[in-house]
């Protein structure tokens, strides 16, 4: 398809790129913006390793044509730490909880899991275990088992609520 200029917000910065609009958002992010945290797995919507936020909703970037992000907001794992209310923190509380709860092993699924968890906690700050399970059901993990991941999301939820109520809380 003929290339065109695509303008959008990427991790809170306005960007524009000249691209084939049928290229996947996943390839655009990795190949044109060098944002390699978003992983490439199945390429057909089955594994969730390519999950990013599009206007705040978790989507499989391998299924989104680049032309569809025109004028919209995209957030990748590289942009997530700036969304912590504890501004001095290096990691977002979800990232921190994944490390502390042993939810990261090979790490290949981790960015996608974290993006799905982030979208959940924006909508539902205090989810049940079942709601966490449902939110990450499109994200496959081949090594850690889902228990630690669920525990990490629940722990992150608690920390994020505390940070909101007590801005000095780390
Ligand atoms: Fe997108 Fe698997 S690479 S869902
Ligand atoms: Fe290896 Fe999930 S930690 S695939």
Coordinates of N, CA, C and O and ligand atoms in Angstrom, one line a residue:
X1 N 0.8 -1.2 0.0 CA 0.0 0.0 0.0 C 0.9 1.2 0.0 O 2.0 1.2 0.5
X2 N 0.3 2.3 -0.6 CA 1.1 3.6 -0.7 C 1.4 4.1 0.7 O 0.6 4.1 1.6
X3 N 2.7 4.6 0.9 CA 3.1 5.1 2.2 C 2.4 6.5 2.5 O 2.0 7.2 1.5
X4 N 2.1 6.7 3.7 CA 1.5 8.0 4.1 C 2.1 8.5 5.4 O 2.7 7.7 6.2
X5 N 1.8 9.7 5.8 CA 2.3 10.2 7.1 C 1.3 9.8 8.1 O 0.1 10.0 7.9
X6 N 1.7 9.3 9.2 CA 0.8 8.9 10.3 C 1.3 9.7 11.5 O 2.5 9.7 11.9
X7 N 0.3 10.5 12.1 CA 0.6 11.3 13.3 C -0.1 10.6 14.5 O -1.3 10.3 14.4
X8 N 0.6 10.5 15.6 CA -0.1 10.0 16.8 C 0.7 10.3 18.0 O 1.8 10.9 17.9
X9 N 0.2 10.1 19.2 CA 0.9 10.3 20.5 C 1.5 8.9 20.8 O 0.8 7.9 20.9
X10 N 2.8 8.9 21.1 CA 3.5 7.7 21.4 C 4.2 7.9 22.8 O 5.1 8.8 22.9
X11 N 3.8 7.2 23.8 CA 4.3 7.4 25.1 C 4.3 8.9 25.5 O 5.4 9.4 26.0
X12 N 3.2 9.5 25.3 CA 3.0 10.9 25.6 C 3.7 12.0 24.8 O 3.8 13.1 25.2
X13 N 4.3 11.5 23.7 CA 5.0 12.5 22.8 C 4.3 12.5 21.5 O 4.1 11.4 21.0
X14 N 4.1 13.6 20.9 CA 3.6 13.6 19.5 C 4.7 13.1 18.5 O 5.8 13.5 18.6
X15 N 4.3 12.2 17.6 CA 5.3 11.6 16.7 C 4.6 11.6 15.3 O 3.4 11.6 15.2
X16 N 5.4 11.6 14.2 CA 4.9 11.4 12.9 C 5.9 10.5 12.2 O 7.1 10.6 12.4
X17 N 5.3 9.7 11.3 CA 6.2 8.7 10.6 C 5.6 8.4 9.3 O 4.4 8.4 9.1
X18 N 6.5 8.2 8.3 CA 6.0 8.0 6.9 C 6.0 6.4 6.8 O 7.1 5.8 6.9
X19 N 4.9 5.9 6.6 CA 4.8 4.4 6.6 C 3.7 3.9 5.7 O 2.6 4.6 5.5
X20 N 3.8 2.6 5.3 CA 2.7 1.9 4.7 C 1.6 1.7 5.8 O 1.9 1.2 6.9
X21 N 0.4 2.2 5.6 CA -0.6 2.1 6.7 C -1.1 0.7 7.0 O -1.7 0.5 8.0
X22 N -0.7 -0.2 6.1 CA -1.1 -1.6 6.4 C -0.1 -2.4 7.2 O -0.3 -3.5 7.6
X23 N 1.1 -1.7 7.4 CA 2.1 -2.4 8.3 C 1.5 -2.5 9.7 O 0.7 -1.6 10.1
X24 N 1.9 -3.6 10.4 CA 1.3 -3.7 11.8 C 1.9 -2.7 12.7 O 3.0 -2.2 12.6
X25 N 1.1 -2.3 13.7 CA 1.6 -1.3 14.7 C 2.8 -2.0 15.4 O 3.8 -1.3 15.7
X26 N 2.8 -3.3 15.6 CA 3.9 -4.0 16.2 C 5.2 -3.7 15.4 O 6.2 -3.3 16.0
X27 N 5.2 -3.9 14.1 CA 6.4 -3.7 13.3 C 6.7 -2.2 13.3 O 7.9 -1.9 13.3
X28 N 5.7 -1.3 13.3 CA 6.0 0.1 13.3 C 6.8 0.5 14.6 O 7.8 1.1 14.5
X29 N 6.3 0.0 15.7 CA 7.0 0.3 17.0 C 8.4 -0.3 17.1 O 9.3 0.4 17.5
X30 N 8.6 -1.5 16.7 CA 9.9 -2.2 16.8 C 10.8 -1.6 15.7 O 12.0 -1.3 16.0
X31 N 10.4 -1.6 14.5 CA 11.3 -1.3 13.4 C 11.5 0.2 13.1 O 12.6 0.6 12.6
X32 N 10.5 1.0 13.4 CA 10.7 2.4 13.1 C 11.0 3.3 14.3 O 11.6 4.3 14.2
X33 N 10.5 2.8 15.5 CA 10.8 3.6 16.7 C 11.8 2.9 17.6 O 12.1 3.4 18.7
X34 N 12.2 1.7 17.2 CA 13.2 1.0 18.0 C 12.7 0.7 19.4 O 13.5 0.6 20.4
X35 N 11.4 0.5 19.6 CA 10.8 0.2 20.9 C 10.7 -1.3 21.0 O 9.6 -1.9 20.6
X36 N 11.7 -1.9 21.5 CA 11.8 -3.4 21.4 C 11.2 -4.1 22.6 O 11.2 -5.3 22.6
X37 N 10.7 -3.3 23.5 CA 10.0 -4.0 24.7 C 8.8 -4.7 24.3 O 8.4 -5.7 24.9
X38 N 8.1 -4.2 23.2 CA 6.9 -4.9 22.7 C 7.4 -6.1 21.9 O 8.1 -5.9 20.9
X39 N 7.1 -7.3 22.3 CA 7.6 -8.5 21.7 C 6.8 -9.0 20.5 O 5.6 -8.7 20.4
X40 N 7.5 -9.7 19.7 CA 6.8 -10.3 18.5 C 6.7 -11.8 18.8 O 7.7 -12.5 18.9
X41 N 5.5 -12.4 18.8 CA 5.3 -13.8 19.0 C 4.6 -14.4 17.8 O 5.1 -14.5 16.7
X42 N 3.3 -14.8 18.0 CA 2.6 -15.5 17.0 C 2.3 -14.7 15.8 O 2.1 -15.2 14.7
X43 N 2.1 -13.3 16.0 CA 1.8 -12.5 14.8 C 0.3 -12.6 14.4 O -0.1 -12.1 13.3
X44 N -0.5 -13.3 15.2 CA -1.9 -13.4 14.7 C -2.9 -13.3 15.9 O -4.0 -13.8 15.8
X45 N -2.5 -12.6 17.0 CA -3.5 -12.4 18.0 C -3.7 -13.5 19.0 O -4.7 -13.4 19.8
X46 N -2.8 -14.5 19.1 CA -3.0 -15.6 20.0 C -2.2 -15.5 21.3 O -2.6 -16.2 22.2
X47 N -1.1 -14.8 21.3 CA -0.2 -14.9 22.5 C -0.2 -13.7 23.4 O 0.3 -13.8 24.5
X48 N -0.5 -12.5 22.9 CA -0.5 -11.3 23.8 C 0.9 -10.7 24.1 O 0.9 -9.7 24.8
X49 N 1.9 -11.3 23.5 CA 3.2 -10.7 23.9 C 3.4 -9.3 23.3 O 4.3 -8.5 23.7
X50 N 2.6 -9.0 22.3 CA 2.7 -7.7 21.6 C 1.7 -6.6 22.2 O 1.5 -5.6 21.5
X51 N 1.2 -6.9 23.4 CA 0.1 -6.0 23.9 C 0.7 -4.6 24.2 O 1.7 -4.4 24.8
X52 N -0.1 -3.6 23.7 CA 0.2 -2.2 24.0 C -1.2 -1.6 24.4 O -2.2 -2.2 24.2
X53 N -1.1 -0.3 24.8 CA -2.4 0.4 25.1 C -2.7 1.3 23.9 O -1.8 2.1 23.4
X54 N -3.9 1.2 23.4 CA -4.4 2.1 22.3 C -5.6 2.9 22.9 O -6.6 2.3 23.3
X55 N -5.4 4.2 23.1 CA -6.4 5.0 23.8 C -6.8 4.4 25.2 O -7.9 4.3 25.5
X56 N -5.7 3.8 25.8 CA -5.9 3.3 27.2 C -6.4 1.8 27.2 O -6.5 1.2 28.3
X57 N -6.7 1.2 26.1 CA -7.2 -0.1 26.1 C -6.1 -1.1 25.6 O -5.4 -0.8 24.7
X58 N -6.0 -2.3 26.2 CA -5.0 -3.2 25.8 C -5.4 -3.9 24.5 O -6.5 -4.3 24.3
X59 N -4.5 -3.8 23.6 CA -4.7 -4.4 22.2 C -3.5 -5.2 21.8 O -2.4 -5.0 22.3
X60 N -3.7 -6.1 20.9 CA -2.6 -6.9 20.3 C -2.1 -6.0 19.1 O -2.8 -5.9 18.1
X61 N -0.9 -5.5 19.3 CA -0.4 -4.6 18.3 C -0.1 -5.3 16.9 O 0.0 -4.6 15.9
X62 N 0.0 -6.6 17.0 CA 0.3 -7.3 15.7 C -1.0 -7.3 14.8 O -0.9 -7.5 13.6
X63 N -2.1 -7.0 15.4 CA -3.4 -7.0 14.6 C -3.9 -5.6 14.2 O -4.9 -5.5 13.5
X64 N -3.2 -4.6 14.7 CA -3.6 -3.2 14.4 C -2.8 -2.6 13.2 O -1.6 -2.5 13.3
X65 N -3.4 -2.3 12.1 CA -2.7 -1.7 11.0 C -2.2 -0.3 11.5 O -2.9 0.5 12.2
X66 N -1.0 0.1 11.1 CA -0.4 1.4 11.5 C -1.3 2.5 11.2 O -1.5 3.5 12.0
X67 N -2.0 2.5 10.1 CA -2.9 3.6 9.7 C -4.0 3.8 10.7 O -4.6 4.9 10.7
X68 N -4.4 2.8 11.5 CA -5.5 3.0 12.4 C -5.1 3.8 13.7 O -5.9 4.1 14.5
X69 N -3.8 4.1 13.8 CA -3.4 4.8 15.0 C -3.4 6.3 14.8 O -3.1 7.1 15.7
X70 N -3.7 6.7 13.6 CA -3.7 8.1 13.2 C -4.5 8.9 14.3 O -5.7 8.6 14.5
X71 N -3.9 9.9 14.9 CA -4.6 10.8 15.8 C -4.9 10.2 17.2 O -5.6 10.8 18.0
X72 N -4.3 9.0 17.5 CA -4.7 8.3 18.7 C -3.5 8.2 19.7 O -2.4 8.7 19.3
X73 N -3.7 7.6 20.8 CA -2.7 7.5 21.8 C -2.2 6.1 22.0 O -3.0 5.2 22.2
X74 N -0.9 5.9 21.8 CA -0.3 4.6 22.0 C 0.6 4.6 23.2 O 1.4 5.5 23.3
X75 N 0.5 3.6 24.0 CA 1.5 3.5 25.2 C 2.1 2.1 25.1 O 1.4 1.1 25.0
X76 N 3.4 2.1 25.2 CA 4.2 0.8 25.2 C 4.8 0.6 26.6 O 4.8 1.5 27.4
X77 N 5.4 -0.5 26.8 CA 6.0 -0.8 28.1 C 7.1 0.3 28.4 O 7.3 0.6 29.6
X78 N 7.7 0.8 27.4 CA 8.7 1.9 27.6 C 8.1 3.1 28.2 O 8.8 3.9 28.9
X79 N 6.8 3.3 28.0 CA 6.2 4.5 28.5 C 5.5 4.3 29.9 O 4.9 5.3 30.5
X80 N 5.5 3.1 30.4 CA 4.7 2.8 31.5 C 5.2 3.4 32.9 O 4.5 3.8 33.7
X81 N 6.6 3.4 33.0 CA 7.1 3.9 34.3 C 6.7 5.3 34.6 O 6.6 5.7 35.7
X82 N 6.6 6.1 33.5 CA 6.2 7.5 33.7 C 4.8 7.7 34.2 O 4.3 8.7 34.6
X83 N 4.0 6.6 34.2 CA 2.6 6.6 34.6 C 2.5 6.3 36.1 O 1.4 6.2 36.6
X84 N 3.6 6.1 36.8 CA 3.5 5.9 38.2 C 3.2 7.2 38.9 O 3.7 8.3 38.5
X85 N 2.4 7.1 40.0 CA 2.2 8.4 40.8 C 3.4 8.7 41.6 O 3.6 9.9 42.0
X86 N 4.2 7.7 42.0 CA 5.5 8.0 42.7 C 6.5 8.4 41.6 O 7.1 7.6 41.0
X87 N 6.6 9.7 41.4 CA 7.3 10.2 40.2 C 8.8 9.9 40.3 O 9.5 9.8 39.2
X88 N 9.3 9.7 41.5 CA 10.8 9.4 41.6 C 11.1 7.9 41.3 O 12.2 7.5 41.1
X89 N 10.0 7.1 41.2 CA 10.2 5.7 41.1 C 10.8 5.3 39.7 O 10.4 5.9 38.7
X90 N 11.7 4.4 39.7 CA 12.3 4.0 38.4 C 11.3 3.1 37.7 O 11.2 3.1 36.5
X91 N 10.6 2.2 38.4 CA 9.7 1.3 37.8 C 8.3 1.6 38.3 O 8.0 2.1 39.3
X92 N 7.4 1.3 37.4 CA 5.9 1.4 37.7 C 5.7 0.3 38.8 O 6.3 -0.8 38.8
X93 N 4.7 0.5 39.7 CA 4.4 -0.5 40.8 C 4.1 -1.8 40.2 O 4.4 -2.9 40.8
X94 N 3.5 -1.9 39.0 CA 3.3 -3.2 38.4 C 4.6 -3.9 38.1 O 4.8 -5.1 38.4
X95 N 5.5 -3.2 37.5 CA 6.8 -3.8 37.2 C 7.5 -4.2 38.5 O 8.1 -5.3 38.5
X96 N 7.5 -3.4 39.5 CA 8.1 -3.7 40.8 C 7.5 -5.0 41.4 O 8.3 -5.9 41.8
X97 N 6.2 -5.1 41.3 CA 5.6 -6.2 41.9 C 5.9 -7.5 41.1 O 6.0 -8.6 41.7
X98 N 6.0 -7.4 39.8 CA 6.4 -8.6 39.0 C 7.8 -9.1 39.5 O 8.0 -10.3 39.6
X99 N 8.7 -8.2 39.7 CA 10.0 -8.6 40.2 C 9.9 -9.2 41.5 O 10.4 -10.3 41.8
X100 N 9.3 -8.5 42.4 CA 9.2 -9.0 43.8 C 8.5 -10.3 44.0 O 8.8 -11.1 44.9
X101 N 7.5 -10.6 43.2 CA 6.7 -11.8 43.3 C 7.2 -12.9 42.5 O 6.6 -14.0 42.4
X102 N 8.3 -12.8 41.8 CA 8.9 -13.8 41.0 C 8.1 -14.1 39.8 O 8.0 -15.3 39.3
X103 N 7.4 -13.1 39.2 CA 6.5 -13.3 38.1 C 7.3 -13.2 36.7 O 6.7 -13.3 35.7
X104 N 8.6 -12.9 36.8 CA 9.4 -12.8 35.6 C 10.4 -13.9 35.6 O 11.2 -14.0 36.5
X105 N 10.3 -14.7 34.6 CA 11.3 -15.8 34.4 C 12.1 -15.5 33.1 O 13.0 -14.7 33.1
X106 N 11.7 -16.1 32.0 CA 12.4 -15.7 30.8 C 12.1 -14.2 30.4 O 12.9 -13.6 29.8
X107 N 10.9 -13.8 30.8 CA 10.6 -12.4 30.6 C 9.9 -12.0 29.3 O 9.5 -10.9 29.1
X108 N 9.8 -13.0 28.4 CA 9.3 -12.7 27.1 C 7.8 -12.3 27.1 O 7.5 -11.4 26.4
X109 N 7.0 -12.8 28.0 CA 5.6 -12.4 28.1 C 5.4 -11.2 28.9 O 4.3 -10.6 28.9
X110 N 6.5 -10.8 29.7 CA 6.3 -9.8 30.8 C 5.8 -8.4 30.3 O 4.8 -7.9 30.9
X111 N 6.3 -7.8 29.2 CA 5.8 -6.5 28.8 C 4.3 -6.6 28.5 O 3.5 -5.7 28.9
X112 N 3.9 -7.6 27.8 CA 2.5 -7.7 27.4 C 1.6 -7.9 28.6 O 0.5 -7.4 28.7
X113 N 2.1 -8.8 29.5 CA 1.3 -9.0 30.8 C 1.1 -7.7 31.5 O 0.1 -7.4 32.1
X114 N 2.2 -6.9 31.6 CA 2.2 -5.7 32.4 C 1.2 -4.7 31.7 O 0.4 -4.0 32.4
X115 N 1.2 -4.7 30.4 CA 0.3 -3.7 29.7 C -1.2 -4.1 30.0 O -2.0 -3.3 30.2
X116 N -1.4 -5.5 29.9 CA -2.8 -5.9 30.2 C -3.2 -5.6 31.7 O -4.3 -5.2 31.9
X117 N -2.3 -5.8 32.6 CA -2.5 -5.5 34.0 C -2.8 -4.0 34.2 O -3.7 -3.6 34.9
X118 N -2.0 -3.2 33.5 CA -2.1 -1.8 33.6 C -3.5 -1.3 33.2 O -4.2 -0.6 33.8
X119 N -4.0 -1.9 32.0 CA -5.3 -1.5 31.5 C -6.4 -1.9 32.5 O -7.3 -1.2 32.8
X120 N -6.2 -3.1 33.1 CA -7.2 -3.6 34.1 C -7.3 -2.6 35.3 O -8.3 -2.2 35.7
X121 N -6.1 -2.3 35.8 CA -6.1 -1.5 37.0 C -6.5 0.0 36.8 O -6.9 0.6 37.8
X122 N -6.5 0.4 35.6 CA -7.0 1.8 35.3 C -8.5 1.7 35.4 O -9.2 2.6 35.9
X123 N -9.1 0.6 34.9 CA -10.6 0.5 34.9 C -11.1 0.0 36.3 O -12.2 0.3 36.7
X124 N -10.3 -0.9 36.9 CA -10.8 -1.6 38.1 C -9.6 -1.6 39.1 O -8.8 -2.6 39.0
X125 N -9.5 -0.6 39.9 CA -8.3 -0.5 40.8 C -8.2 -1.6 41.8 O -7.1 -1.8 42.3
X126 N -9.2 -2.3 42.1 CA -9.2 -3.3 43.1 C -9.8 -4.6 42.7 O -10.9 -5.0 43.2
X127 N -9.2 -5.3 41.7 CA -9.8 -6.4 41.1 C -9.7 -7.7 42.0 O -8.8 -7.8 42.8
X128 N -10.6 -8.6 41.7 CA -10.5 -9.9 42.4 C -9.5 -10.8 41.6 O -9.1 -10.4 40.5
X129 N -9.1 -11.9 42.2 CA -8.2 -12.8 41.5 C -8.8 -13.3 40.2 O -8.1 -13.4 39.2
X130 N -10.1 -13.5 40.2 CA -10.8 -14.0 39.0 C -10.7 -12.9 37.9 O -10.5 -13.2 36.7
X131 N -10.9 -11.6 38.3 CA -10.8 -10.5 37.3 C -9.4 -10.4 36.8 O -9.3 -10.1 35.6
X132 N -8.4 -10.6 37.6 CA -7.0 -10.5 37.1 C -6.9 -11.6 36.1 O -6.3 -11.4 35.0
X133 N -7.3 -12.8 36.5 CA -7.1 -14.0 35.6 C -7.8 -13.7 34.2 O -7.2 -14.0 33.2
X134 N -9.0 -13.2 34.3 CA -9.7 -12.8 33.0 C -8.9 -11.8 32.2 O -8.8 -11.9 31.0
X135 N -8.4 -10.8 32.9 CA -7.7 -9.7 32.2 C -6.5 -10.2 31.5 O -6.1 -9.6 30.4
X136 N -5.8 -11.2 32.0 CA -4.5 -11.6 31.4 C -4.8 -12.9 30.6 O -3.8 -13.6 30.2
X137 N -6.0 -13.3 30.4 CA -6.3 -14.6 29.7 C -5.8 -14.6 28.3 O -5.6 -15.7 27.7
X138 N -5.6 -13.4 27.7 CA -5.1 -13.4 26.3 C -3.6 -13.4 26.3 O -3.0 -13.3 25.2
X139 N -2.9 -13.4 27.4 CA -1.4 -13.3 27.5 C -0.9 -14.7 27.9 O -1.2 -15.1 29.0
X140 N -0.2 -15.3 27.0 CA 0.4 -16.6 27.3 C 1.8 -16.5 28.0 O 2.6 -15.7 27.6
X141 N 2.0 -17.3 29.0 CA 3.3 -17.4 29.7 C 3.7 -18.9 29.6 O 2.9 -19.8 30.1
X142 N 4.8 -19.2 29.1 CA 5.3 -20.6 28.9 C 6.1 -21.0 30.1 O 6.5 -22.2 30.2
X143 N 6.5 -20.1 31.0 CA 7.4 -20.6 32.0 C 7.1 -20.3 33.5 O 7.4 -21.1 34.3
X144 N 6.5 -19.2 33.8 CA 6.5 -18.8 35.2 C 5.3 -19.4 35.9 O 5.2 -19.6 37.1
X145 N 4.2 -19.8 35.2 CA 3.0 -20.2 35.8 C 2.3 -18.9 36.1 O 2.9 -17.9 36.3
X146 N 1.0 -19.0 36.2 CA 0.2 -17.7 36.3 C 0.0 -17.3 37.7 O -0.4 -16.2 38.0
X147 N 0.3 -18.2 38.7 CA 0.0 -17.8 40.1 C 0.8 -16.6 40.5 O 0.3 -15.6 41.1
X148 N 2.1 -16.6 40.2 CA 3.0 -15.4 40.6 C 2.5 -14.2 39.9 O 2.6 -13.1 40.4
X149 N 2.1 -14.3 38.7 CA 1.7 -13.2 37.9 C 0.4 -12.6 38.5 O 0.3 -11.4 38.7
X150 N -0.5 -13.4 38.9 CA -1.8 -13.0 39.5 C -1.4 -12.3 40.8 O -2.0 -11.2 41.2
X151 N -0.6 -12.9 41.6 CA -0.2 -12.3 42.9 C 0.5 -10.9 42.7 O 0.2 -10.0 43.4
X152 N 1.3 -10.8 41.6 CA 2.0 -9.5 41.4 C 0.9 -8.5 41.0 O 1.1 -7.3 41.5
X153 N -0.1 -8.8 40.2 CA -1.0 -7.8 39.8 C -1.8 -7.3 41.1 O -2.1 -6.1 41.3
X154 N -2.2 -8.3 41.9 CA -3.0 -8.0 43.1 C -2.1 -7.1 44.1 O -2.6 -6.1 44.7
X155 N -0.9 -7.4 44.2 CA 0.0 -6.6 45.0 C 0.2 -5.2 44.5 O 0.1 -4.2 45.2
X156 N 0.3 -5.1 43.2 CA 0.5 -3.8 42.5 C -0.8 -3.0 42.7 O -0.7 -1.7 43.0
X157 N -1.9 -3.6 42.7 CA -3.2 -2.9 42.9 C -3.2 -2.2 44.3 O -3.5 -1.1 44.4
X158 N -2.7 -3.0 45.3 CA -2.7 -2.4 46.7 C -1.7 -1.2 46.7 O -2.1 -0.2 47.3
X159 N -0.6 -1.4 46.1 CA 0.4 -0.3 46.2 C -0.1 0.9 45.5 O 0.0 2.1 45.9
X160 N -0.7 0.7 44.3 CA -1.2 1.9 43.6 C -2.3 2.6 44.3 O -2.4 3.8 44.3
X161 N -3.2 1.9 45.0 CA -4.2 2.5 45.8 C -3.6 3.4 46.9 O -3.9 4.5 47.2
X162 N -2.6 2.8 47.6 CA -1.8 3.5 48.7 C -1.2 4.8 48.1 O -1.2 5.8 48.7
X163 N -0.6 4.6 46.9 CA 0.1 5.8 46.3 C -0.9 6.9 46.0 O -0.5 8.1 46.1
X164 N -2.0 6.5 45.6 CA -3.1 7.5 45.3 C -3.6 8.2 46.5 O -3.7 9.4 46.5
X165 N -3.8 7.4 47.6 CA -4.3 8.0 48.8 C -3.2 8.8 49.6 O -3.5 9.7 50.3
X166 N -2.0 8.3 49.5 CA -0.9 8.9 50.2 C 0.3 9.2 49.2 O 1.1 8.3 49.0
X167 N 0.3 10.3 48.6 CA 1.3 10.6 47.5 C 2.7 10.4 47.9 O 3.6 10.1 47.0
X168 N 3.1 10.4 49.2 CA 4.5 10.1 49.6 C 4.8 8.7 49.6 O 6.0 8.3 49.8
X169 N 3.8 7.8 49.5 CA 4.0 6.3 49.7 C 4.8 5.8 48.5 O 4.6 6.1 47.4
X170 N 5.9 4.9 48.8 CA 6.7 4.4 47.7 C 6.4 2.9 47.6 O 6.3 2.2 48.5
Ligands
LIG1 FE1 0.5 -10.4 18.7 FE2 1.0 -12.9 19.4 S1 2.4 -11.5 18.5 S2 -0.8 -11.8 19.8
LIG2 FE1 8.7 -16.8 30.2 FE2 6.3 -15.8 30.7 S1 8.2 -15.6 31.9 S2 7.0 -16.7 28.9

